[in-house]
Coordinates of C-alpha atoms in Angstrom, one line a residue:
Chain A
G1 CA 5.4 -5.5 -33.6
Q2 CA 3.7 -2.3 -34.1
Q3 CA 5.2 0.8 -32.3
L4 CA 3.7 4.1 -31.6
N5 CA 6.2 7.0 -30.9
Q6 CA 5.0 10.2 -29.3
S7 CA 6.7 13.5 -29.3
P8 CA 7.6 15.5 -27.6
Q9 CA 8.6 13.1 -24.6
S10 CA 7.8 15.8 -22.2
M11 CA 7.1 19.6 -22.2
F12 CA 7.0 22.4 -19.9
I13 CA 4.6 25.2 -20.9
Q14 CA 3.1 28.4 -19.3
E15 CA -0.6 28.6 -18.5
G16 CA -2.4 30.0 -21.4
E17 CA -0.2 28.5 -24.0
D18 CA -1.3 26.1 -26.7
V19 CA 0.1 22.8 -26.8
S20 CA 0.8 20.1 -29.7
M21 CA 1.8 16.7 -29.6
N22 CA 1.9 14.0 -32.2
C23 CA 2.0 10.3 -32.5
T24 CA 3.4 8.3 -35.3
S25 CA 3.4 4.7 -36.3
S26 CA 5.2 2.2 -38.7
S27 CA 1.8 0.7 -39.4
I28 CA -1.6 1.6 -40.5
F29 CA -4.3 2.1 -37.8
N30 CA -8.1 2.3 -38.4
T31 CA -8.8 4.0 -35.0
W32 CA -6.9 6.3 -32.9
L33 CA -7.5 7.4 -29.4
W34 CA -6.1 9.9 -27.0
Y35 CA -6.0 9.4 -23.4
K36 CA -4.9 11.3 -20.3
Q37 CA -3.4 10.0 -17.2
D38 CA -3.1 11.6 -13.8
P39 CA -0.8 10.2 -11.3
G40 CA -2.2 7.3 -9.4
E41 CA -5.2 7.1 -11.9
G42 CA -6.1 5.0 -14.7
P43 CA -6.2 6.5 -18.4
V44 CA -9.1 8.6 -19.1
L45 CA -10.3 8.7 -22.9
L46 CA -10.3 12.2 -24.3
I47 CA -11.0 11.7 -28.0
A48 CA -11.5 8.9 -30.4
L49 CA -11.0 9.1 -34.3
Y50 CA -12.3 6.8 -36.7
K51 CA -11.6 8.1 -40.3
A52 CA -8.5 9.3 -42.0
G53 CA -8.6 13.2 -42.1
E54 CA -10.9 13.4 -39.3
L55 CA -10.8 16.4 -37.1
T56 CA -12.6 16.1 -33.9
S57 CA -12.8 18.5 -30.8
N58 CA -13.6 18.1 -27.1
G59 CA -13.6 21.4 -25.3
R60 CA -10.0 22.8 -25.6
L61 CA -8.7 19.7 -27.2
T62 CA -8.6 19.0 -30.9
A63 CA -7.2 15.9 -32.4
Q64 CA -6.8 14.8 -36.0
F65 CA -6.4 11.4 -37.7
G66 CA -3.6 11.5 -40.4
I67 CA -4.3 11.2 -43.9
T68 CA -1.6 8.5 -44.1
R69 CA -3.5 6.6 -41.2
K70 CA 0.0 6.3 -39.5
D71 CA -0.1 9.5 -37.5
S72 CA -2.3 11.5 -35.3
F73 CA -2.1 15.0 -33.4
L74 CA -3.4 16.4 -30.5
N75 CA -3.6 20.1 -29.7
I76 CA -4.6 21.6 -26.4
S77 CA -5.6 25.5 -26.5
A78 CA -5.2 27.9 -23.6
S79 CA -3.7 25.4 -21.3
I80 CA -4.6 25.4 -17.5
P81 CA -2.7 23.8 -14.6
S82 CA -5.2 20.8 -14.5
D83 CA -3.9 19.9 -18.1
V84 CA -0.9 18.5 -16.3
G85 CA -0.5 14.7 -16.7
I86 CA 0.7 12.1 -19.4
Y87 CA -1.0 12.1 -22.6
F88 CA -1.1 8.6 -24.5
C89 CA -2.1 7.9 -27.9
A90 CA -3.6 4.4 -28.8
G91 CA -4.2 2.7 -32.1
Q92 CA -6.2 0.0 -33.2
T93 CA -6.2 -2.2 -36.5
I94 CA -9.0 -4.2 -38.0
G95 CA -8.8 -7.8 -37.2
T96 CA -7.0 -7.3 -33.9
A97 CA -10.2 -8.0 -31.7
S98 CA -10.1 -4.5 -30.3
K99 CA -6.6 -4.7 -29.0
L100 CA -4.8 -1.4 -28.6
T101 CA -1.4 -0.4 -29.1
F102 CA -0.2 2.6 -26.8
G103 CA 2.2 5.2 -27.6
T104 CA 5.3 6.0 -25.4
G105 CA 3.5 9.1 -23.9
T106 CA 4.0 12.7 -23.5
R107 CA 4.4 14.3 -20.1
L108 CA 2.9 17.8 -20.0
Q109 CA 3.7 20.3 -17.0
V110 CA 2.1 23.5 -17.0
T111 CA 3.7 26.5 -15.0
L112 CA 1.8 29.5 -13.8
Chain B
S1 CA -19.1 5.7 -20.0
A2 CA -18.9 2.6 -17.8
V3 CA -17.7 2.8 -14.4
I4 CA -14.8 0.4 -13.6
S5 CA -13.5 -0.4 -10.2
Q6 CA -10.6 -2.5 -9.1
K7 CA -9.5 -4.0 -5.9
P8 CA -7.2 -3.8 -4.4
S9 CA -6.0 -0.4 -5.2
R10 CA -2.6 -1.1 -4.0
D11 CA -0.6 -3.8 -2.3
I12 CA 2.8 -4.7 -1.1
C13 CA 3.8 -8.5 -1.5
Q14 CA 6.4 -10.9 -0.7
R15 CA 8.4 -12.6 -3.4
G16 CA 6.9 -16.0 -4.4
T17 CA 3.5 -15.2 -3.2
S18 CA 0.4 -14.7 -5.6
L19 CA -2.1 -11.7 -5.7
T20 CA -5.5 -11.7 -7.4
I21 CA -6.8 -8.4 -8.7
Q22 CA -10.5 -8.0 -9.3
C23 CA -12.1 -5.7 -11.8
Q24 CA -15.8 -4.8 -11.8
V25 CA -17.7 -3.1 -14.5
D26 CA -21.0 -1.5 -13.7
S27 CA -22.6 -2.6 -17.0
Q28 CA -22.2 -5.7 -19.2
V29 CA -19.4 -5.5 -21.7
T30 CA -18.3 -7.7 -24.3
M31 CA -14.6 -7.1 -24.3
M32 CA -12.2 -6.9 -21.1
F33 CA -8.7 -6.6 -21.0
W34 CA -5.7 -6.5 -18.8
Y35 CA -2.7 -4.2 -19.1
R36 CA 0.5 -3.7 -17.3
Q37 CA 2.1 -0.3 -16.9
Q38 CA 5.8 -0.6 -15.5
P39 CA 7.1 2.3 -13.5
G40 CA 7.3 5.4 -15.9
Q41 CA 6.3 3.4 -18.9
S42 CA 3.3 3.1 -21.3
L43 CA 0.8 0.4 -21.1
T44 CA 1.3 -3.0 -22.4
L45 CA -1.4 -5.4 -23.2
I46 CA -1.4 -8.7 -21.2
A47 CA -4.4 -10.5 -22.4
T48 CA -8.0 -10.3 -23.4
A49 CA -10.4 -11.8 -21.0
N50 CA -13.0 -13.8 -22.7
Q51 CA -16.3 -14.6 -21.3
G52 CA -16.8 -18.3 -20.8
S53 CA -13.4 -19.2 -22.5
E54 CA -9.8 -19.1 -22.0
A55 CA -8.1 -15.8 -22.1
T56 CA -6.0 -14.8 -25.1
Y57 CA -2.5 -13.9 -24.1
E58 CA -0.2 -11.5 -25.9
S59 CA 3.4 -12.5 -26.7
G60 CA 5.6 -12.6 -23.7
F61 CA 2.7 -13.4 -21.1
V62 CA 1.6 -16.9 -20.3
I63 CA -1.4 -18.4 -18.4
D64 CA 0.6 -19.9 -15.7
K65 CA 2.1 -16.6 -14.6
F66 CA -1.0 -14.5 -15.3
P67 CA -4.2 -16.7 -14.9
I68 CA -7.4 -14.8 -15.8
S69 CA -11.0 -15.4 -15.0
R70 CA -14.0 -14.0 -16.8
P71 CA -17.1 -15.7 -15.2
N72 CA -19.7 -13.1 -16.6
L73 CA -20.1 -9.9 -18.6
T74 CA -19.1 -7.7 -15.7
F75 CA -16.4 -9.1 -13.8
S76 CA -12.8 -10.3 -14.2
T77 CA -9.8 -11.4 -12.3
L78 CA -6.1 -11.4 -12.9
T79 CA -3.7 -13.2 -10.8
V80 CA 0.0 -12.5 -10.7
S81 CA 1.6 -15.7 -9.7
N82 CA 4.8 -16.6 -8.0
M83 CA 5.8 -12.8 -7.9
S84 CA 9.2 -11.4 -8.2
P85 CA 10.4 -7.7 -7.7
E86 CA 10.2 -7.5 -11.6
D87 CA 6.4 -7.8 -11.5
S88 CA 6.2 -4.6 -9.5
S89 CA 3.7 -2.4 -11.8
I90 CA 0.4 -1.0 -12.2
Y91 CA -2.0 -3.4 -13.2
L92 CA -5.1 -2.2 -15.2
C93 CA -8.3 -3.4 -16.6
S94 CA -10.2 -2.0 -19.3
A95 CA -13.6 -2.6 -21.0
E96 CA -14.9 -1.8 -24.4
Q97 CA -18.2 -0.3 -24.0
K98 CA -18.8 1.4 -27.5
L99 CA -16.9 0.1 -30.6
D100 CA -13.3 0.7 -30.4
E101 CA -13.5 2.8 -27.3
Q102 CA -11.9 1.3 -24.1
F103 CA -12.3 2.7 -20.7
F104 CA -9.9 2.1 -17.8
G105 CA -10.3 1.2 -14.2
P106 CA -8.0 3.2 -11.7
G107 CA -5.3 0.5 -11.6
T108 CA -3.8 -1.6 -8.8
R109 CA -0.4 -0.7 -7.8
L110 CA 1.8 -3.6 -6.9
T111 CA 5.0 -3.5 -5.2
V112 CA 6.8 -6.9 -4.8
L113 CA 9.7 -7.1 -2.1

């Protein structure tokens, strides 16, 4: 089956730093989604990408849909303590009735 | 986005018993899904809850173990049957409100002793 690998698996950064993480797949996806999950909560949708090459921003977050359709990137600028959490990518292919495949997750910790 | 609630938020159950988890959406949605998230892991799709018909299960999940109901466009239940400690996980429901965009409930944290 499809697998989505995220890197890095975890990262410690200082407040104010920029963060980059990526998600790669062995298969092509038509939609990429990025979620953030806080402890004890469900994932919250951050950004949705629908076209290869698309670059979309949501505040300090920017995500890109890779040209090959097999990868996606998420950048967080000027990180703040509330950015702490686990970030998941998720992909969807046509013909799968909206089913999502989730990535392995990137755990972000921000130090003051 | 749709507001999704789940009940219970957490439970501790004995081996061999069953637990039914409820998922309520504040608006009508076409697609609802159930996921499992084992400790420290990513989300794995259990099944798609189809309104008016049997749920569609993913490989490795069966109806006898995880029966699902979807009586209308705003509500679904997932039952975890004959539980064992390996079923200890977070169970999450989601709903697709806008094409390809799924929103999640807060999850039900299940511990089986």
